[in-house]
Short mmCIF file of C-alpha atoms in Angstrom, two decimals:
data_model
loop_
_atom_site.label_atom_id
_atom_site.label_comp_id
_atom_site.label_asym_id
_atom_site.label_seq_id
_atom_site.Cartn_x
_atom_site.Cartn_y
_atom_site.Cartn_z
CA UNK A 28 27.83 -42.70 23.29
CA UNK A 29 26.99 -40.63 20.22
CA UNK A 30 24.30 -39.12 21.96
CA UNK A 31 25.83 -38.55 25.17
CA UNK A 32 28.95 -36.76 23.50
CA UNK A 33 26.48 -34.65 21.55
CA UNK A 34 24.65 -33.66 24.70
CA UNK A 35 27.86 -33.01 26.72
CA UNK A 36 29.13 -30.56 23.75
CA UNK A 37 25.98 -28.53 24.04
CA UNK A 38 25.77 -28.54 27.69
CA UNK A 39 29.15 -26.54 27.75
CA UNK A 40 26.97 -23.19 27.25
CA UNK A 41 23.78 -24.64 28.86
CA UNK A 42 25.65 -25.18 32.18
CA UNK A 43 27.95 -22.36 31.80
CA UNK A 44 27.74 -19.90 34.89
CA UNK A 45 25.37 -16.89 34.34
CA UNK A 46 27.97 -14.49 35.42
CA UNK A 47 29.79 -15.26 32.29
CA UNK A 48 26.58 -14.27 30.01
CA UNK A 49 26.02 -11.32 32.29
CA UNK A 50 29.59 -9.90 31.87
CA UNK A 51 28.98 -10.34 28.01
CA UNK A 52 26.95 -7.41 27.76
CA UNK A 53 28.61 -5.56 30.54
CA UNK A 54 32.62 -5.51 29.84
CA UNK A 55 32.85 -2.05 29.87
CA UNK A 56 31.44 -1.56 33.12
CA UNK A 57 34.00 -4.03 34.48
CA UNK A 58 36.65 -2.57 32.52
CA UNK A 59 37.57 -5.70 30.57
CA UNK A 60 37.56 -6.15 26.71
CA UNK A 61 35.41 -8.80 24.88
CA UNK A 62 38.53 -10.60 24.15
CA UNK A 63 39.86 -11.18 27.73
CA UNK A 64 36.61 -12.47 28.71
CA UNK A 65 36.20 -14.77 25.73
CA UNK A 66 39.69 -16.29 26.62
CA UNK A 67 38.32 -16.47 30.25
CA UNK A 68 35.21 -18.54 29.14
CA UNK A 69 37.50 -20.75 26.69
CA UNK A 70 39.63 -21.66 29.76
CA UNK A 71 36.53 -22.19 31.91
CA UNK A 72 35.10 -24.37 29.30
CA UNK A 73 38.56 -26.47 28.86
CA UNK A 74 38.67 -27.56 32.42
CA UNK A 75 34.99 -27.97 33.08
CA UNK A 76 33.44 -31.46 34.03
CA UNK A 77 32.02 -32.09 30.76
CA UNK A 78 34.88 -31.45 28.77
CA UNK A 79 36.94 -34.27 31.09
CA UNK A 80 33.93 -36.41 30.32
CA UNK A 81 34.06 -35.71 26.68
CA UNK A 82 37.78 -36.53 26.64
CA UNK A 83 36.96 -39.68 28.45
CA UNK A 84 34.52 -40.75 25.97
CA UNK A 85 36.88 -40.87 23.24
CA UNK A 86 38.89 -43.55 24.45
CA UNK A 87 35.72 -45.85 24.18
CA UNK A 88 34.98 -44.65 20.57
CA UNK A 89 34.70 -46.96 17.55
CA UNK A 90 33.88 -46.44 13.79
CA UNK A 91 30.25 -47.14 14.32
CA UNK A 92 29.88 -44.76 17.21
CA UNK A 93 32.17 -42.13 15.34
CA UNK A 94 29.42 -42.70 12.07
CA UNK A 95 26.50 -42.13 14.24
CA UNK A 96 28.16 -39.27 15.75
CA UNK A 97 29.31 -37.52 13.09
CA UNK A 98 26.00 -35.84 11.60
CA UNK A 99 25.42 -34.61 15.20
CA UNK A 100 29.21 -32.88 15.30
CA UNK A 101 28.64 -31.36 12.16
CA UNK A 102 25.50 -29.77 13.02
CA UNK A 103 26.93 -28.64 16.43
CA UNK A 104 29.88 -27.26 14.48
CA UNK A 105 27.71 -25.43 12.12
CA UNK A 106 25.11 -24.05 14.33
CA UNK A 107 26.33 -24.52 17.64
CA UNK A 108 25.21 -21.86 19.92
CA UNK A 109 27.53 -20.19 22.62
CA UNK A 110 31.32 -19.63 22.86
CA UNK A 111 31.80 -22.78 25.11
CA UNK A 112 30.11 -25.04 22.74
CA UNK A 113 31.72 -23.98 19.51
CA UNK A 114 35.07 -24.12 21.03
CA UNK A 115 34.58 -27.22 22.71
CA UNK A 116 33.43 -29.05 19.26
CA UNK A 117 36.69 -27.47 17.91
CA UNK A 118 38.72 -28.87 20.91
CA UNK A 119 37.03 -32.33 20.36
CA UNK A 120 37.90 -32.53 16.60
CA UNK A 121 41.74 -31.96 17.62
CA UNK A 122 41.29 -34.89 20.48
CA UNK A 123 39.96 -37.00 17.72
CA UNK A 124 42.72 -35.90 15.12
CA UNK A 125 45.37 -37.20 18.00
CA UNK A 126 43.34 -40.37 19.21
CA UNK A 127 41.40 -41.69 16.64
CA UNK A 128 42.76 -40.77 13.06
CA UNK A 129 41.87 -43.84 11.87
CA UNK A 130 38.17 -43.67 12.51
CA UNK A 131 38.00 -40.02 11.74
CA UNK A 132 39.94 -40.19 8.09
CA UNK A 133 36.61 -41.12 6.40
CA UNK A 134 34.68 -38.14 7.53
CA UNK A 135 37.58 -35.59 7.77
CA UNK A 136 36.75 -33.97 4.53
CA UNK A 137 33.49 -33.07 5.87
CA UNK A 138 34.43 -31.59 9.19
CA UNK A 139 36.95 -29.81 7.58
CA UNK A 140 34.07 -28.19 5.06
CA UNK A 141 32.04 -27.42 8.64
CA UNK A 142 34.72 -25.63 10.33
CA UNK A 143 35.52 -23.83 7.08
CA UNK A 144 32.22 -21.89 7.56
CA UNK A 145 32.49 -21.73 11.41
CA UNK A 146 36.10 -20.22 11.60
CA UNK A 147 34.69 -16.89 10.48
CA UNK A 148 32.85 -16.49 13.99
CA UNK A 149 32.87 -12.95 15.47
CA UNK A 150 34.70 -14.14 18.29
CA UNK A 151 38.39 -14.24 18.30
CA UNK A 152 38.75 -17.15 20.49
CA UNK A 153 36.30 -19.15 18.62
CA UNK A 154 38.17 -18.29 15.23
CA UNK A 155 41.47 -19.38 16.95
CA UNK A 156 40.07 -22.70 18.15
CA UNK A 157 38.72 -23.50 15.11
CA UNK A 158 41.78 -22.52 13.27
CA UNK A 159 43.80 -24.93 15.55
CA UNK A 160 41.49 -27.67 14.85
CA UNK A 161 41.43 -26.97 11.03
CA UNK A 162 45.46 -27.24 11.18
CA UNK A 163 45.14 -30.64 12.91
CA UNK A 164 42.34 -32.08 10.61
CA UNK A 165 44.15 -31.32 7.23
CA UNK A 166 46.49 -34.13 7.62
CA UNK A 167 43.73 -36.31 7.34
CA UNK A 168 41.72 -34.84 4.39
CA UNK A 169 42.15 -35.25 0.89
CA UNK A 170 44.29 -32.64 -1.07
CA UNK A 171 40.99 -31.29 -3.02
CA UNK A 172 39.37 -30.58 0.07
CA UNK A 173 42.56 -28.53 1.49
CA UNK A 174 42.62 -26.96 -1.83
CA UNK A 175 39.30 -25.73 -1.43
CA UNK A 176 39.87 -24.53 1.69
CA UNK A 177 43.03 -22.49 0.79
CA UNK A 178 40.74 -20.98 -2.04
CA UNK A 179 38.30 -20.11 0.71
CA UNK A 180 40.68 -18.58 2.90
CA UNK A 181 42.55 -16.83 -0.23
CA UNK A 182 39.13 -15.21 -0.84
CA UNK A 183 38.18 -14.08 2.87
CA UNK A 184 41.77 -12.65 3.24
CA UNK A 185 41.54 -10.36 -0.23
CA UNK A 186 37.95 -9.92 -0.25
CA UNK A 187 37.09 -8.85 3.40
CA UNK A 188 37.52 -5.16 4.69
CA UNK A 189 37.40 -6.30 8.31
CA UNK A 190 40.54 -6.90 9.77
CA UNK A 191 39.23 -9.48 12.35
CA UNK A 192 38.15 -11.74 9.36
CA UNK A 193 41.17 -11.01 7.47
CA UNK A 194 43.47 -12.35 10.41
CA UNK A 195 41.79 -15.86 9.81
CA UNK A 196 43.56 -17.24 6.87
CA UNK A 197 46.82 -16.41 8.63
CA UNK A 198 46.16 -18.31 11.79
CA UNK A 199 44.86 -21.18 9.53
CA UNK A 200 48.15 -21.44 7.49
CA UNK A 201 50.24 -21.13 10.51
CA UNK A 202 48.48 -23.72 12.55
CA UNK A 203 48.18 -25.98 9.26
CA UNK A 204 52.30 -25.65 8.77
CA UNK A 205 52.75 -26.71 12.38
CA UNK A 206 50.48 -29.71 12.82
CA UNK A 207 49.76 -30.94 9.28
CA UNK A 208 53.26 -30.09 7.90
CA UNK A 209 53.22 -33.01 5.09
CA UNK A 210 49.97 -31.84 3.52
CA UNK A 211 51.24 -28.21 4.11
CA UNK A 212 54.44 -29.05 2.07
CA UNK A 213 52.30 -30.54 -0.57
CA UNK A 214 50.34 -27.29 -1.04
CA UNK A 215 53.67 -25.01 -0.59
CA UNK A 216 53.20 -23.12 -3.95
CA UNK A 217 49.73 -22.29 -3.38
CA UNK A 218 49.96 -20.98 0.33
CA UNK A 219 53.58 -19.53 0.26
CA UNK A 220 52.93 -16.78 -2.29
CA UNK A 221 49.87 -15.84 -0.25
CA UNK A 222 51.92 -15.71 2.51
CA UNK A 223 54.59 -13.45 1.08
CA UNK A 224 51.85 -11.03 0.01
CA UNK A 225 50.39 -11.10 3.50
CA UNK A 226 53.84 -10.41 5.11
CA UNK A 227 53.40 -6.85 3.51
CA UNK A 228 50.24 -6.39 5.08
CA UNK A 229 49.45 -3.08 6.85
CA UNK A 230 48.06 -4.53 9.80
CA UNK A 231 50.81 -5.32 12.06
CA UNK A 232 49.34 -8.52 13.64
CA UNK A 233 48.07 -10.03 10.23
CA UNK A 234 51.56 -9.03 9.04
CA UNK A 235 53.50 -11.06 11.89
CA UNK A 236 51.27 -14.08 11.42
CA UNK A 237 52.09 -14.38 7.63
CA UNK A 238 55.79 -13.41 8.26
CA UNK A 239 55.51 -16.62 10.72
CA UNK A 240 53.92 -18.70 7.99
CA UNK A 241 56.87 -17.32 5.59
CA UNK A 242 59.92 -17.78 7.40
CA UNK A 243 58.83 -21.13 9.26
CA UNK A 244 58.63 -22.78 6.09
CA UNK A 245 61.30 -21.46 4.07
CA UNK A 246 64.95 -21.82 4.68
CA UNK A 247 66.14 -18.65 2.12
CA UNK A 248 63.99 -15.83 1.43
CA UNK A 249 65.56 -15.42 -1.98
CA UNK A 250 65.45 -18.89 -3.12
CA UNK A 251 62.06 -19.40 -1.99
CA UNK A 252 60.88 -16.43 -3.88
CA UNK A 253 62.66 -17.61 -7.06
CA UNK A 254 61.24 -21.07 -6.46
CA UNK A 255 57.57 -19.61 -6.29
CA UNK A 256 58.18 -16.75 -8.61
CA UNK A 257 55.82 -17.65 -11.02
CA UNK A 258 53.09 -18.37 -8.77
CA UNK A 259 53.78 -15.29 -6.99
CA UNK A 260 53.40 -12.85 -9.89
CA UNK A 261 50.26 -14.78 -11.12
CA UNK A 262 48.83 -14.18 -7.79
CA UNK A 263 49.96 -10.48 -7.83
CA UNK A 264 48.51 -10.30 -11.18
CA UNK A 265 45.01 -11.55 -10.49
CA UNK A 266 44.87 -9.26 -7.14
CA UNK A 267 46.02 -5.95 -9.14
CA UNK A 268 43.44 -6.54 -11.84
CA UNK A 269 40.52 -7.60 -9.73
CA UNK A 270 40.49 -6.40 -6.40
CA UNK A 271 38.81 -2.66 -5.60
CA UNK A 272 40.80 -2.32 -2.65
CA UNK A 273 43.75 0.21 -2.57
CA UNK A 274 45.31 -1.43 0.62
CA UNK A 275 45.44 -4.55 -1.61
CA UNK A 276 47.08 -3.02 -4.57
CA UNK A 277 49.49 -1.31 -2.34
CA UNK A 278 50.06 -4.53 -0.75
CA UNK A 279 51.00 -6.17 -4.26
CA UNK A 280 53.29 -3.17 -5.22
CA UNK A 281 55.46 -3.79 -1.74
CA UNK A 282 55.53 -7.39 -2.61
CA UNK A 283 56.55 -7.09 -6.33
CA UNK A 284 59.23 -4.85 -5.18
CA UNK A 285 60.67 -7.18 -2.80
CA UNK A 286 60.23 -9.92 -5.29
CA UNK A 287 62.35 -7.90 -7.65
CA UNK A 288 64.83 -7.19 -5.10
CA UNK A 289 65.33 -10.83 -4.04
CA UNK A 290 65.68 -12.42 -7.42
CA UNK A 291 67.80 -9.40 -8.95
CA UNK A 292 68.17 -9.91 -12.60
CA UNK A 293 66.06 -12.70 -12.90
CA UNK A 294 63.21 -10.75 -12.75
CA UNK A 295 63.65 -9.69 -16.44
CA UNK A 296 62.48 -13.29 -17.65
CA UNK A 297 59.03 -12.00 -16.35
CA UNK A 298 59.09 -8.46 -17.17
CA UNK A 299 56.81 -9.09 -20.50
CA UNK A 300 53.91 -9.43 -18.22
CA UNK A 301 55.23 -7.65 -15.16
CA UNK A 302 55.62 -4.46 -16.77
CA UNK A 303 52.09 -3.80 -18.56
CA UNK A 304 50.49 -5.21 -15.26
CA UNK A 305 52.22 -2.43 -13.08
CA UNK A 306 51.79 0.04 -15.68
CA UNK A 307 48.04 -0.54 -15.74
CA UNK A 308 47.78 -0.11 -12.19
CA UNK A 309 49.18 3.21 -12.25
CA UNK A 310 46.41 4.67 -14.84
CA UNK A 311 44.46 7.09 -13.64
CA UNK A 312 43.97 9.26 -10.50
CA UNK A 313 46.32 8.88 -7.24
CA UNK A 314 44.90 6.95 -4.31
CA UNK A 315 46.18 6.12 -0.97
CA UNK A 316 49.28 3.87 -1.30
CA UNK A 317 49.87 4.04 -5.11
CA UNK A 318 53.39 5.20 -4.46
CA UNK A 319 54.28 1.67 -3.68
CA UNK A 320 53.02 0.35 -7.14
CA UNK A 321 55.31 3.19 -8.45
CA UNK A 322 58.09 2.14 -6.47
CA UNK A 323 57.57 -1.68 -7.55
CA UNK A 324 57.59 -0.52 -11.27
CA UNK A 325 60.83 1.23 -10.65
CA UNK A 326 62.29 -1.20 -8.73
CA UNK A 327 61.60 -3.95 -11.20
CA UNK A 328 63.02 -1.73 -14.17
CA UNK A 329 66.14 -1.44 -12.15
CA UNK A 330 66.62 -4.88 -11.19
CA UNK A 331 65.69 -6.24 -14.94
CA UNK A 332 67.30 -3.32 -16.96
CA UNK A 333 68.96 -5.84 -19.31
CA UNK A 334 65.29 -6.32 -20.49
CA UNK A 335 65.28 -3.21 -22.14
CA UNK A 336 68.14 -3.53 -24.38
CA UNK A 337 65.90 -5.85 -26.48
CA UNK A 338 62.69 -3.87 -25.63
CA UNK A 339 63.38 -0.45 -26.45
CA UNK A 340 59.48 0.47 -26.64
CA UNK A 341 58.96 -0.85 -23.23
CA UNK A 342 61.47 1.62 -21.76
CA UNK A 343 59.99 4.36 -23.78
CA UNK A 344 56.55 3.16 -22.05
CA UNK A 345 58.05 2.97 -18.39
CA UNK A 346 59.91 6.32 -18.82
CA UNK A 347 56.69 8.11 -19.94
CA UNK A 348 54.58 6.63 -17.02
CA UNK A 349 57.29 7.35 -14.58
CA UNK A 350 57.42 11.10 -15.41
CA UNK A 351 53.90 11.38 -15.86
CA UNK A 352 53.43 9.96 -12.26
CA UNK A 353 56.04 12.48 -10.94
CA UNK A 354 53.99 15.15 -12.28
CA UNK A 355 51.04 14.65 -10.67
CA UNK A 356 49.43 17.42 -8.54
CA UNK A 357 48.94 15.10 -5.37
CA UNK A 358 51.48 16.75 -2.97
CA UNK A 359 51.36 13.79 -0.66
CA UNK A 360 52.16 11.48 -3.56
CA UNK A 361 54.45 13.81 -5.53
CA UNK A 362 56.82 13.51 -2.55
CA UNK A 363 57.64 9.82 -3.18
CA UNK A 364 57.06 9.97 -6.91
CA UNK A 365 59.88 12.75 -7.66
CA UNK A 366 62.47 10.00 -5.58
CA UNK A 367 61.17 7.33 -7.64
CA UNK A 368 61.93 9.46 -10.99
CA UNK A 369 65.48 10.39 -9.93
CA UNK A 370 66.25 6.44 -8.95
CA UNK A 371 64.72 5.39 -12.37
CA UNK A 372 66.43 7.90 -14.59
CA UNK A 373 69.56 7.54 -12.99
CA UNK A 374 69.58 3.77 -12.89
CA UNK A 375 68.45 3.06 -16.56
CA UNK A 376 70.44 6.00 -17.75
CA UNK A 377 67.62 7.73 -19.92
CA UNK A 378 68.41 11.06 -20.96
CA UNK A 379 65.04 12.90 -20.18
CA UNK A 380 66.86 16.01 -18.66
CA UNK A 381 65.72 18.60 -21.04
CA UNK A 382 62.31 17.40 -20.51
CA UNK A 383 62.57 17.33 -16.80
CA UNK A 384 64.61 20.39 -16.21
CA UNK A 385 62.59 23.21 -15.81
CA UNK A 386 59.76 21.31 -14.00
CA UNK A 387 62.14 20.02 -11.64
CA UNK A 388 63.75 23.61 -10.85
CA UNK A 389 60.14 24.76 -10.23
CA UNK A 390 59.23 22.09 -7.88
CA UNK A 391 62.75 23.17 -5.94
CA UNK A 392 61.69 26.56 -5.40
CA UNK A 393 57.92 26.06 -5.15
CA UNK A 394 56.48 27.68 -1.68
CA UNK A 395 53.12 25.84 -2.17
CA UNK A 396 49.75 27.52 -2.39
CA UNK A 397 49.39 30.73 -1.40
CA UNK A 398 46.72 30.43 1.25
CA UNK A 399 48.62 27.23 2.92
CA UNK A 400 50.04 29.68 5.66
CA UNK A 401 46.39 29.71 6.75
CA UNK A 402 46.05 26.14 6.95
CA UNK A 403 45.67 24.31 10.36
CA UNK A 404 47.13 21.33 9.08
CA UNK A 405 50.76 21.46 10.42
CA UNK A 406 51.85 18.97 7.96
CA UNK A 407 51.67 21.14 5.07
CA UNK A 408 54.76 23.32 5.46
CA UNK A 409 57.29 19.93 6.17
CA UNK A 410 55.72 18.42 3.26
CA UNK A 411 56.51 21.05 0.73
CA UNK A 412 59.93 20.87 2.13
CA UNK A 413 60.02 17.49 1.42
CA UNK A 414 58.89 18.07 -2.17
CA UNK A 415 61.45 20.67 -2.57
CA UNK A 416 64.27 18.39 -1.06
CA UNK A 417 63.41 15.51 -3.34
CA UNK A 418 63.06 17.78 -6.53
CA UNK A 419 66.70 18.98 -5.87
CA UNK A 420 68.06 15.25 -5.37
CA UNK A 421 66.08 14.65 -8.56
CA UNK A 422 68.18 17.32 -10.24
CA UNK A 423 71.04 15.24 -9.54
CA UNK A 424 69.98 11.94 -10.20
CA UNK A 425 68.26 12.79 -13.50
CA UNK A 426 71.54 14.90 -14.73
CA UNK A 427 72.76 13.24 -17.99
CA UNK A 428 75.67 10.93 -18.59
CA UNK A 429 75.94 11.76 -22.04
CA UNK A 430 78.61 14.43 -22.75
CA UNK A 431 76.72 16.36 -25.07
CA UNK A 432 73.85 16.92 -22.84
CA UNK A 433 76.29 17.66 -19.81
CA UNK A 434 77.71 20.41 -21.64
CA UNK A 435 74.43 22.02 -22.37
CA UNK A 436 73.21 21.89 -19.00
CA UNK A 437 76.04 21.75 -16.45
CA UNK A 438 76.47 25.35 -15.58
CA UNK A 439 72.93 26.27 -15.54
CA UNK A 440 72.15 23.10 -13.12
CA UNK A 441 74.99 23.62 -11.16
CA UNK A 442 74.54 27.47 -10.64
CA UNK A 443 70.88 26.78 -9.59
CA UNK A 444 72.04 24.51 -6.98
CA UNK A 445 74.55 26.69 -5.65
CA UNK A 446 71.82 29.70 -5.34
CA UNK A 447 69.68 27.16 -3.96
CA UNK A 448 71.95 26.76 -0.59
CA UNK A 449 70.42 30.31 0.52
CA UNK A 450 67.69 30.34 2.68
CA UNK A 451 66.75 26.47 2.56
CA UNK A 452 66.42 24.22 5.55
CA UNK A 453 69.15 21.54 6.63
CA UNK A 454 67.22 18.77 4.75
CA UNK A 455 66.96 20.67 1.43
CA UNK A 456 70.54 21.74 1.88
CA UNK A 457 71.53 18.02 1.97
CA UNK A 458 69.72 17.16 -1.20
CA UNK A 459 71.26 20.07 -2.88
CA UNK A 460 74.90 18.95 -1.78
CA UNK A 461 73.72 15.43 -2.82
CA UNK A 462 72.80 16.91 -6.15
CA UNK A 463 76.02 18.54 -6.65
CA UNK A 464 77.93 15.50 -5.75
CA UNK A 465 76.05 13.76 -8.54
CA UNK A 466 76.65 16.22 -11.08
CA UNK A 467 80.42 16.19 -10.52
CA UNK A 468 80.61 12.35 -10.31
CA UNK A 469 78.81 12.32 -13.81
CA UNK A 470 80.88 14.94 -15.28
CA UNK A 471 83.94 12.62 -14.41
CA UNK A 472 85.31 12.43 -17.97
CA UNK A 473 83.61 15.73 -19.23
CA UNK A 474 84.13 18.24 -16.36
CA UNK A 475 86.60 20.65 -18.47
CA UNK A 476 84.27 20.84 -21.19
CA UNK A 477 80.87 20.65 -19.02
CA UNK A 478 81.86 23.27 -15.92
CA UNK A 479 83.33 26.76 -16.43
CA UNK A 480 85.43 28.54 -13.70
CA UNK A 481 82.85 30.85 -12.54
CA UNK A 482 80.57 28.34 -11.93
CA UNK A 483 83.08 26.36 -9.96
CA UNK A 484 83.78 29.28 -7.69
CA UNK A 485 80.00 29.63 -7.14
CA UNK A 486 79.57 26.11 -6.16
CA UNK A 487 82.80 26.16 -3.92
CA UNK A 488 81.21 29.23 -2.13
CA UNK A 489 77.86 27.38 -1.62
CA UNK A 490 79.71 24.40 -0.29
CA UNK A 491 81.75 26.83 1.94
CA UNK A 492 78.63 27.92 3.55
CA UNK A 493 77.20 24.50 4.30
CA UNK A 494 81.07 23.30 5.49
CA UNK A 495 81.23 25.67 8.23
CA UNK A 496 77.36 25.03 9.55
CA UNK A 497 77.92 24.53 13.09
CA UNK A 498 74.47 23.14 13.84
CA UNK A 499 73.92 20.34 11.62
CA UNK A 500 76.63 17.45 11.40
CA UNK A 501 74.99 15.84 8.42
CA UNK A 502 74.98 18.95 6.38
CA UNK A 503 78.99 18.92 7.11
CA UNK A 504 79.41 15.47 6.39
CA UNK A 505 77.23 15.98 2.85
CA UNK A 506 79.61 19.10 2.07
CA UNK A 507 82.78 17.07 2.77
CA UNK A 508 81.38 14.53 0.05
CA UNK A 509 80.79 17.35 -2.43
CA UNK A 510 84.15 19.00 -1.66
CA UNK A 511 86.00 15.89 -2.06
CA UNK A 512 84.00 14.82 -5.42
CA UNK A 513 84.67 18.21 -6.43
CA UNK A 514 88.31 18.26 -6.07
CA UNK A 515 88.56 14.64 -7.37
CA UNK A 516 87.10 15.67 -10.92
CA UNK A 517 88.87 18.78 -11.46
CA UNK A 518 92.60 18.09 -10.00
CA UNK A 519 94.15 16.82 -12.90
CA UNK A 520 92.61 19.41 -15.13
CA UNK A 521 93.13 23.39 -16.12
CA UNK A 522 89.79 23.98 -13.99
CA UNK A 523 92.25 23.65 -10.97
CA UNK A 524 93.38 27.39 -11.39
CA UNK A 525 94.85 29.65 -8.88
CA UNK A 526 91.55 31.28 -8.01
CA UNK A 527 89.79 27.79 -7.62
CA UNK A 528 92.53 26.85 -5.61
CA UNK A 529 92.43 29.96 -3.28
CA UNK A 530 88.64 29.38 -3.04
CA UNK A 531 89.04 25.86 -1.84
CA UNK A 532 92.05 26.33 0.70
CA UNK A 533 89.50 29.23 1.95
CA UNK A 534 86.58 26.76 2.51
CA UNK A 535 89.03 23.98 3.92
CA UNK A 536 90.84 26.49 6.26
CA UNK A 537 87.71 28.16 7.95
CA UNK A 538 86.09 24.54 8.29
CA UNK A 539 89.05 23.27 10.18
CA UNK A 540 89.21 26.11 12.23
CA UNK A 541 85.86 24.98 13.67
CA UNK A 542 85.31 21.28 13.04
CA UNK A 543 85.73 19.38 16.17
CA UNK A 544 85.03 16.05 14.73
CA UNK A 545 87.94 13.89 13.09
CA UNK A 546 85.71 12.15 10.92
CA UNK A 547 85.11 15.48 9.23
CA UNK A 548 88.51 17.25 10.07
CA UNK A 549 91.02 14.57 8.69
CA UNK A 550 89.42 14.11 5.32
CA UNK A 551 89.59 17.98 5.14
CA UNK A 552 93.26 17.93 5.90
CA UNK A 553 93.97 15.34 3.32
CA UNK A 554 92.21 17.26 0.59
CA UNK A 555 94.36 20.28 1.78
CA UNK A 556 97.58 18.63 1.53
CA UNK A 557 97.10 17.65 -1.92
CA UNK A 558 96.30 21.28 -2.86
CA UNK A 559 99.18 22.57 -1.03
CA UNK A 560 101.62 19.84 -1.00
CA UNK A 561 102.13 20.61 3.04
CA UNK A 562 100.90 18.43 5.79
CA UNK A 563 99.28 20.35 8.50
CA UNK A 564 100.01 17.76 11.07
#
């Protein structure tokens, strides 16, 4: 019986129609992909008389037959030739798991070990077949054997550069969660952290599989992250400190950001280890994806900012790193780095405006390199625009909360913002208007001492220009927000002089004469009513 089964498995390839072998070398000529051909070969093997005979043999197996069969089966799994034989042996293992689990259990660890090597086959169909077989047999294996499998799969996923190979671990985990759920549950703490990192993969196919693994085995994303937070952080720490792959580093950055977002202030308990980890990862030159690590550092710092109350030296360190990264020369990196800078300074309320003001103003008016106009790369100019816009936003975000610092800088920065409206593109105007809104919002308790009348008039005129922009609704909406913020802060102060009132009414009246959207015109009418005590309706 053992000889018969092994012979039948080998005959799956030997007796395969020769046309299949021919097509393997001529797929392009017949306008089919290798994956499509392999899928057809797999279907043909499953429905072949040999496979039916093999299935029939299973009914007559006993422990003695299986004991004599096992060396032959392991040899076929490891060294079998041809897709039909390889896939057939995987299918045979699944059949044994389903029909003769008690007989197979003593050999399960050996079979799992053999398939762990075979699963890295170059054929997607073979990989999927063995992944399914691994998913089934895992429930019969010892925990130690499955742990070795998980370690091997983790190494394949994090160390391999080939997407085909990197897709295997996710498929194995998914199949295991579906067919060996009890074993999977025992090893959740080893599998799910990897799944969480995997669901941030740049490859959409790999990402989808890991996302399924995560979502099918967690009831609540935030609770699951809290439950496995230590294991997640340990995995991220290992990957960041050992992997040479920029893609993996980026993936870890995205993962850590979402860990912090999911657990919120609870991340503060882990910041003694997370902050040095991210700071070290940001050392050195820029690389593709580094912005994800910077974003993670900022998000972790904001979510766990209570940590800094007792760790001022760490706050100084993170502030220094974030500012340093924002000043990197790589323009592709500078764009998100400026955004991170604004979020960080605003969120932790560090007063670094004097240090940053001149640099951000330079970035906000920077036109790029002199020879960029001759560059065929059409992304150059939009990138410069985005950098300028983010620099303007950062000026508003980095504007200080402290009254003394506000009094030193408010007039200068508001004049700079107001003058920036002229000649800039619509998205840069949005950034300027957002910055103006931020400055007035932060000056809420100090606006009389921080802003003078001439500055206020200049700002109103700049916002007026944007408020009557007939082309971009978003510009008018942001102008409305700036006008309302400005008025809210000055309405009960001496700054609302007659000349300021007239300037506000002129802006509002012209805007109302041109505005067709009620979502903009109605709030403007309300501001006007408060200014004049008269209802236009």
